[in-house]
Amino acid sequence: MAEFTLELNDDQKQVRDWLHGFAADVIRPAASEWDEREETPWPVIQEAAKVGIYSLDFYAQQFFDPTGLGIPMAMEELFWGDAGIALSIVGTGLAAVGVLANGTEEQIGTWIPQMYGDAADVKVAAFCSSEPDAGSDVASMRTRAVYDEAKDEWVLNGTKTWATNGGIANVHVVVAVVDPELGSKGHASFIVPPATPGLSQGQKFKKHGIRASHTAEVVLEDVRIPGHCLLGGKEKLDERLARARERARTGGERVKNAAMATFEASRPAVGAMAVGTARAAYEVALDYARTRTQFGRPIIDNQGIAFQLADMRTQIDAARLLVWRASWMASAGKPFTAAEGSMSKLYASETAKTVTAQAVQILGGNGFTREYPVERMHRDAAIYTIFEGTSEIQRLVIARTLSGMPIR
């Protein structure tokens, strides 16, 4: 087990600098265009694939970094470039995490490579959990998966919403209800292979921020998939459902559902995304405050501006520390006894909203225009307190963990 450290090793620094260069040279120059177009930036994703950033190998190397810092370091640098484009590059990762968290070794080896494709034929994947009437309240999920034993097939019906890459993905990972009486414990995750009949894209959302990332509904109408597309396999599912039924009857150990397992693993990474956006806005504001002159001196000489920048930098560094701690704990197999993963996501998300708003204020009228990137960064930052568990849900998870209450 690697010791927790605040110092990146030489290999990590080399990767960080490489990612920062790509973010500065490729992502940032394209950010405004794709934000305005509100389309998936396929050329940028392809460039990322060509240099090896958008690939299974790269994310595997970062995921298995023994210090746990590979993924948060990568997320921070890419989202420093631009949140919308970066989410298009890393959005496939949530579906991959869904397979890693719930799948067998064979499923991991079969499906994750198909999520990325290759530099000559780039693919994306989608993780589909939220529904029109089941966002934070995962127990209200209605998408059903019914097993057809005669054909060894699962039949999926329902509508998913807020799915990153939904409908345009090569592979969809869908969370569905297999036993309605068990609430959130009666869920399972399924792979929907490419070109499966019955899966279609519903509404594509026009969003406030992260507009270069595709977000849409996914409609499932009598979608039939082979039995082996149930992540983890039917034997494991039957055992888990039996434990859940026994617990419902007598009380006992808590059983995690498929969606919660994915979100729990990804929350520190979302915190790192927020840190990247906050840091980008802070750097723009700092540079502006040093060069913008009013009343015969740079505005950073005014205490009101200087103190804002001091608070912004302090909050960013504190957020990064929480993210790194949670990431190291997850890598080291240490349990989140105080919901440290949710803590990191909560604090970093709120920091991104606060810091980007302060950056707009420091730039004044210029910050309110699209001539400067802080306007876009402020819009992008709003998503961090919403997706993969709202700030309110993070506080609920933290409070219930501290009190010993069950997390549903």
PDB file of C-alpha atoms in Angstrom, residues 180-314:
ATOM      1  CA  PRO A 180     -39.451  -3.879  -7.443  1.00  0.00           C
ATOM      2  CA  GLU A 181     -40.230  -5.070  -3.905  1.00  0.00           C
ATOM      3  CA  LEU A 182     -36.626  -4.512  -2.820  1.00  0.00           C
ATOM      4  CA  GLY A 183     -36.477  -0.819  -3.767  1.00  0.00           C
ATOM      5  CA  SER A 184     -32.940   0.335  -4.584  1.00  0.00           C
ATOM      6  CA  LYS A 185     -31.554  -3.069  -3.525  1.00  0.00           C
ATOM      7  CA  GLY A 186     -33.466  -4.686  -6.378  1.00  0.00           C
ATOM      8  CA  HIS A 187     -31.439  -2.973  -9.110  1.00  0.00           C
ATOM      9  CA  ALA A 188     -28.882  -4.439 -11.498  1.00  0.00           C
ATOM     10  CA  SER A 189     -26.643  -3.117 -14.276  1.00  0.00           C
ATOM     11  CA  PHE A 190     -26.773  -4.321 -17.881  1.00  0.00           C
ATOM     12  CA  ILE A 191     -24.692  -3.895 -21.004  1.00  0.00           C
ATOM     13  CA  VAL A 192     -26.676  -2.908 -24.098  1.00  0.00           C
ATOM     14  CA  PRO A 193     -24.405  -3.834 -27.036  1.00  0.00           C
ATOM     15  CA  PRO A 194     -24.000  -1.653 -30.140  1.00  0.00           C
ATOM     16  CA  ALA A 195     -26.950  -1.443 -32.552  1.00  0.00           C
ATOM     17  CA  THR A 196     -29.316  -3.334 -30.244  1.00  0.00           C
ATOM     18  CA  PRO A 197     -32.913  -2.938 -31.539  1.00  0.00           C
ATOM     19  CA  GLY A 198     -35.266  -0.986 -29.291  1.00  0.00           C
ATOM     20  CA  LEU A 199     -32.747   1.493 -27.873  1.00  0.00           C
ATOM     21  CA  SER A 200     -33.090   5.043 -29.196  1.00  0.00           C
ATOM     22  CA  GLN A 201     -32.134   8.584 -28.294  1.00  0.00           C
ATOM     23  CA  GLY A 202     -34.900  10.721 -26.869  1.00  0.00           C
ATOM     24  CA  GLN A 203     -34.644  14.426 -26.148  1.00  0.00           C
ATOM     25  CA  LYS A 204     -31.213  16.019 -26.419  1.00  0.00           C
ATOM     26  CA  PHE A 205     -30.894  18.683 -23.741  1.00  0.00           C
ATOM     27  CA  LYS A 206     -29.815  22.257 -24.401  1.00  0.00           C
ATOM     28  CA  LYS A 207     -27.865  23.095 -21.273  1.00  0.00           C
ATOM     29  CA  HIS A 208     -26.725  26.066 -19.198  1.00  0.00           C
ATOM     30  CA  GLY A 209     -23.128  24.800 -19.157  1.00  0.00           C
ATOM     31  CA  ILE A 210     -20.856  21.924 -20.284  1.00  0.00           C
ATOM     32  CA  ARG A 211     -22.512  22.445 -23.647  1.00  0.00           C
ATOM     33  CA  ALA A 212     -19.848  20.584 -25.635  1.00  0.00           C
ATOM     34  CA  SER A 213     -20.885  17.409 -23.830  1.00  0.00           C
ATOM     35  CA  HIS A 214     -23.832  15.473 -25.262  1.00  0.00           C
ATOM     36  CA  THR A 215     -26.631  14.894 -22.726  1.00  0.00           C
ATOM     37  CA  ALA A 216     -29.849  13.150 -23.732  1.00  0.00           C
ATOM     38  CA  GLU A 217     -32.649  10.775 -22.855  1.00  0.00           C
ATOM     39  CA  VAL A 218     -32.313   7.096 -23.714  1.00  0.00           C
ATOM     40  CA  VAL A 219     -35.517   5.231 -24.553  1.00  0.00           C
ATOM     41  CA  LEU A 220     -35.668   1.452 -24.102  1.00  0.00           C
ATOM     42  CA  GLU A 221     -38.559  -0.360 -25.816  1.00  0.00           C
ATOM     43  CA  ASP A 222     -38.491  -4.155 -25.518  1.00  0.00           C
ATOM     44  CA  VAL A 223     -34.708  -4.117 -25.687  1.00  0.00           C
ATOM     45  CA  ARG A 224     -33.547  -7.731 -25.686  1.00  0.00           C
ATOM     46  CA  ILE A 225     -29.998  -8.482 -24.613  1.00  0.00           C
ATOM     47  CA  PRO A 226     -28.216 -11.809 -24.025  1.00  0.00           C
ATOM     48  CA  GLY A 227     -28.098 -13.177 -20.500  1.00  0.00           C
ATOM     49  CA  HIS A 228     -24.341 -12.641 -20.324  1.00  0.00           C
ATOM     50  CA  CYS A 229     -24.927  -8.861 -20.575  1.00  0.00           C
ATOM     51  CA  LEU A 230     -26.063  -8.766 -16.936  1.00  0.00           C
ATOM     52  CA  LEU A 231     -23.033  -7.319 -15.142  1.00  0.00           C
ATOM     53  CA  GLY A 232     -21.697  -9.738 -12.583  1.00  0.00           C
ATOM     54  CA  GLY A 233     -23.786 -12.644 -13.892  1.00  0.00           C
ATOM     55  CA  LYS A 234     -27.114 -14.107 -12.813  1.00  0.00           C
ATOM     56  CA  GLU A 235     -25.711 -16.329 -10.073  1.00  0.00           C
ATOM     57  CA  LYS A 236     -24.184 -13.344  -8.319  1.00  0.00           C
ATOM     58  CA  LEU A 237     -27.396 -11.340  -8.804  1.00  0.00           C
ATOM     59  CA  ASP A 238     -29.554 -14.121  -7.347  1.00  0.00           C
ATOM     60  CA  GLU A 239     -27.275 -14.363  -4.307  1.00  0.00           C
ATOM     61  CA  ARG A 240     -27.394 -10.596  -3.775  1.00  0.00           C
ATOM     62  CA  LEU A 241     -31.174 -10.467  -4.109  1.00  0.00           C
ATOM     63  CA  ALA A 242     -31.530 -13.365  -1.658  1.00  0.00           C
ATOM     64  CA  ARG A 243     -29.425 -11.481   0.908  1.00  0.00           C
ATOM     65  CA  ALA A 244     -31.493  -8.355   0.345  1.00  0.00           C
ATOM     66  CA  ARG A 245     -34.743 -10.278   0.839  1.00  0.00           C
ATOM     67  CA  GLU A 246     -33.396 -11.870   4.002  1.00  0.00           C
ATOM     68  CA  ARG A 247     -32.320  -8.499   5.320  1.00  0.00           C
ATOM     69  CA  ALA A 248     -35.751  -7.048   4.500  1.00  0.00           C
ATOM     70  CA  ARG A 249     -37.294  -9.896   6.514  1.00  0.00           C
ATOM     71  CA  THR A 250     -34.961  -9.920   9.523  1.00  0.00           C
ATOM     72  CA  GLY A 251     -32.689  -6.882   9.309  1.00  0.00           C
ATOM     73  CA  GLY A 252     -28.966  -7.327   8.763  1.00  0.00           C
ATOM     74  CA  GLU A 253     -26.072  -6.247   6.603  1.00  0.00           C
ATOM     75  CA  ARG A 254     -26.636  -3.504   4.074  1.00  0.00           C
ATOM     76  CA  VAL A 255     -26.467  -4.425   0.393  1.00  0.00           C
ATOM     77  CA  LYS A 256     -25.249  -1.802  -2.042  1.00  0.00           C
ATOM     78  CA  ASN A 257     -27.098  -1.282  -5.303  1.00  0.00           C
ATOM     79  CA  ALA A 258     -25.393  -1.111  -8.704  1.00  0.00           C
ATOM     80  CA  ALA A 259     -25.780   2.634  -9.299  1.00  0.00           C
ATOM     81  CA  MET A 260     -24.540   3.543  -5.816  1.00  0.00           C
ATOM     82  CA  ALA A 261     -21.427   1.414  -6.299  1.00  0.00           C
ATOM     83  CA  THR A 262     -20.587   3.331  -9.483  1.00  0.00           C
ATOM     84  CA  PHE A 263     -21.205   6.781  -7.986  1.00  0.00           C
ATOM     85  CA  GLU A 264     -19.243   5.972  -4.840  1.00  0.00           C
ATOM     86  CA  ALA A 265     -16.213   5.075  -6.943  1.00  0.00           C
ATOM     87  CA  SER A 266     -16.452   8.185  -9.135  1.00  0.00           C
ATOM     88  CA  ARG A 267     -17.197  11.014  -6.681  1.00  0.00           C
ATOM     89  CA  PRO A 268     -13.574  12.003  -5.920  1.00  0.00           C
ATOM     90  CA  ALA A 269     -12.950  12.159  -9.687  1.00  0.00           C
ATOM     91  CA  VAL A 270     -15.866  14.596 -10.049  1.00  0.00           C
ATOM     92  CA  GLY A 271     -14.337  16.635  -7.241  1.00  0.00           C
ATOM     93  CA  ALA A 272     -11.098  16.772  -9.239  1.00  0.00           C
ATOM     94  CA  MET A 273     -13.011  18.043 -12.274  1.00  0.00           C
ATOM     95  CA  ALA A 274     -14.426  20.842 -10.130  1.00  0.00           C
ATOM     96  CA  VAL A 275     -10.947  21.693  -8.844  1.00  0.00           C
ATOM     97  CA  GLY A 276      -9.716  22.015 -12.431  1.00  0.00           C
ATOM     98  CA  THR A 277     -12.486  24.447 -13.390  1.00  0.00           C
ATOM     99  CA  ALA A 278     -12.018  26.477 -10.214  1.00  0.00           C
ATOM    100  CA  ARG A 279      -8.267  26.681 -10.739  1.00  0.00           C
ATOM    101  CA  ALA A 280      -8.726  27.833 -14.325  1.00  0.00           C
ATOM    102  CA  ALA A 281     -11.070  30.638 -13.285  1.00  0.00           C
ATOM    103  CA  TYR A 282      -8.789  31.679 -10.425  1.00  0.00           C
ATOM    104  CA  GLU A 283      -5.776  31.919 -12.751  1.00  0.00           C
ATOM    105  CA  VAL A 284      -7.694  34.112 -15.205  1.00  0.00           C
ATOM    106  CA  ALA A 285      -8.848  36.364 -12.362  1.00  0.00           C
ATOM    107  CA  LEU A 286      -5.357  36.560 -10.857  1.00  0.00           C
ATOM    108  CA  ASP A 287      -3.779  37.515 -14.190  1.00  0.00           C
ATOM    109  CA  TYR A 288      -6.526  40.079 -14.816  1.00  0.00           C
ATOM    110  CA  ALA A 289      -6.125  41.616 -11.346  1.00  0.00           C
ATOM    111  CA  ARG A 290      -2.384  41.998 -11.877  1.00  0.00           C
ATOM    112  CA  THR A 291      -2.760  43.759 -15.228  1.00  0.00           C
ATOM    113  CA  ARG A 292      -6.052  45.672 -14.922  1.00  0.00           C
ATOM    114  CA  THR A 293      -5.364  49.242 -13.772  1.00  0.00           C
ATOM    115  CA  GLN A 294      -7.907  51.481 -12.048  1.00  0.00           C
ATOM    116  CA  PHE A 295      -7.235  54.717 -10.175  1.00  0.00           C
ATOM    117  CA  GLY A 296      -3.584  54.504 -11.178  1.00  0.00           C
ATOM    118  CA  ARG A 297      -2.746  51.044  -9.831  1.00  0.00           C
ATOM    119  CA  PRO A 298      -3.438  47.345 -10.512  1.00  0.00           C
ATOM    120  CA  ILE A 299      -6.692  46.270  -8.933  1.00  0.00           C
ATOM    121  CA  ILE A 300      -4.891  43.490  -7.035  1.00  0.00           C
ATOM    122  CA  ASP A 301      -3.446  46.265  -4.860  1.00  0.00           C
ATOM    123  CA  ASN A 302      -6.958  46.836  -3.527  1.00  0.00           C
ATOM    124  CA  GLN A 303      -7.576  44.792  -0.408  1.00  0.00           C
ATOM    125  CA  GLY A 304     -11.097  43.863  -1.508  1.00  0.00           C
ATOM    126  CA  ILE A 305      -9.717  42.130  -4.621  1.00  0.00           C
ATOM    127  CA  ALA A 306      -6.606  40.693  -2.968  1.00  0.00           C
ATOM    128  CA  PHE A 307      -8.595  39.081  -0.159  1.00  0.00           C
ATOM    129  CA  GLN A 308     -10.975  37.464  -2.658  1.00  0.00           C
ATOM    130  CA  LEU A 309      -8.040  35.942  -4.501  1.00  0.00           C
ATOM    131  CA  ALA A 310      -6.526  34.733  -1.226  1.00  0.00           C
ATOM    132  CA  ASP A 311      -9.787  32.988  -0.317  1.00  0.00           C
ATOM    133  CA  MET A 312     -10.115  31.509  -3.808  1.00  0.00           C
ATOM    134  CA  ARG A 313      -6.640  29.958  -3.715  1.00  0.00           C
ATOM    135  CA  THR A 314      -7.166  28.632  -0.184  1.00  0.00           C
TER     136      THR A 314
END
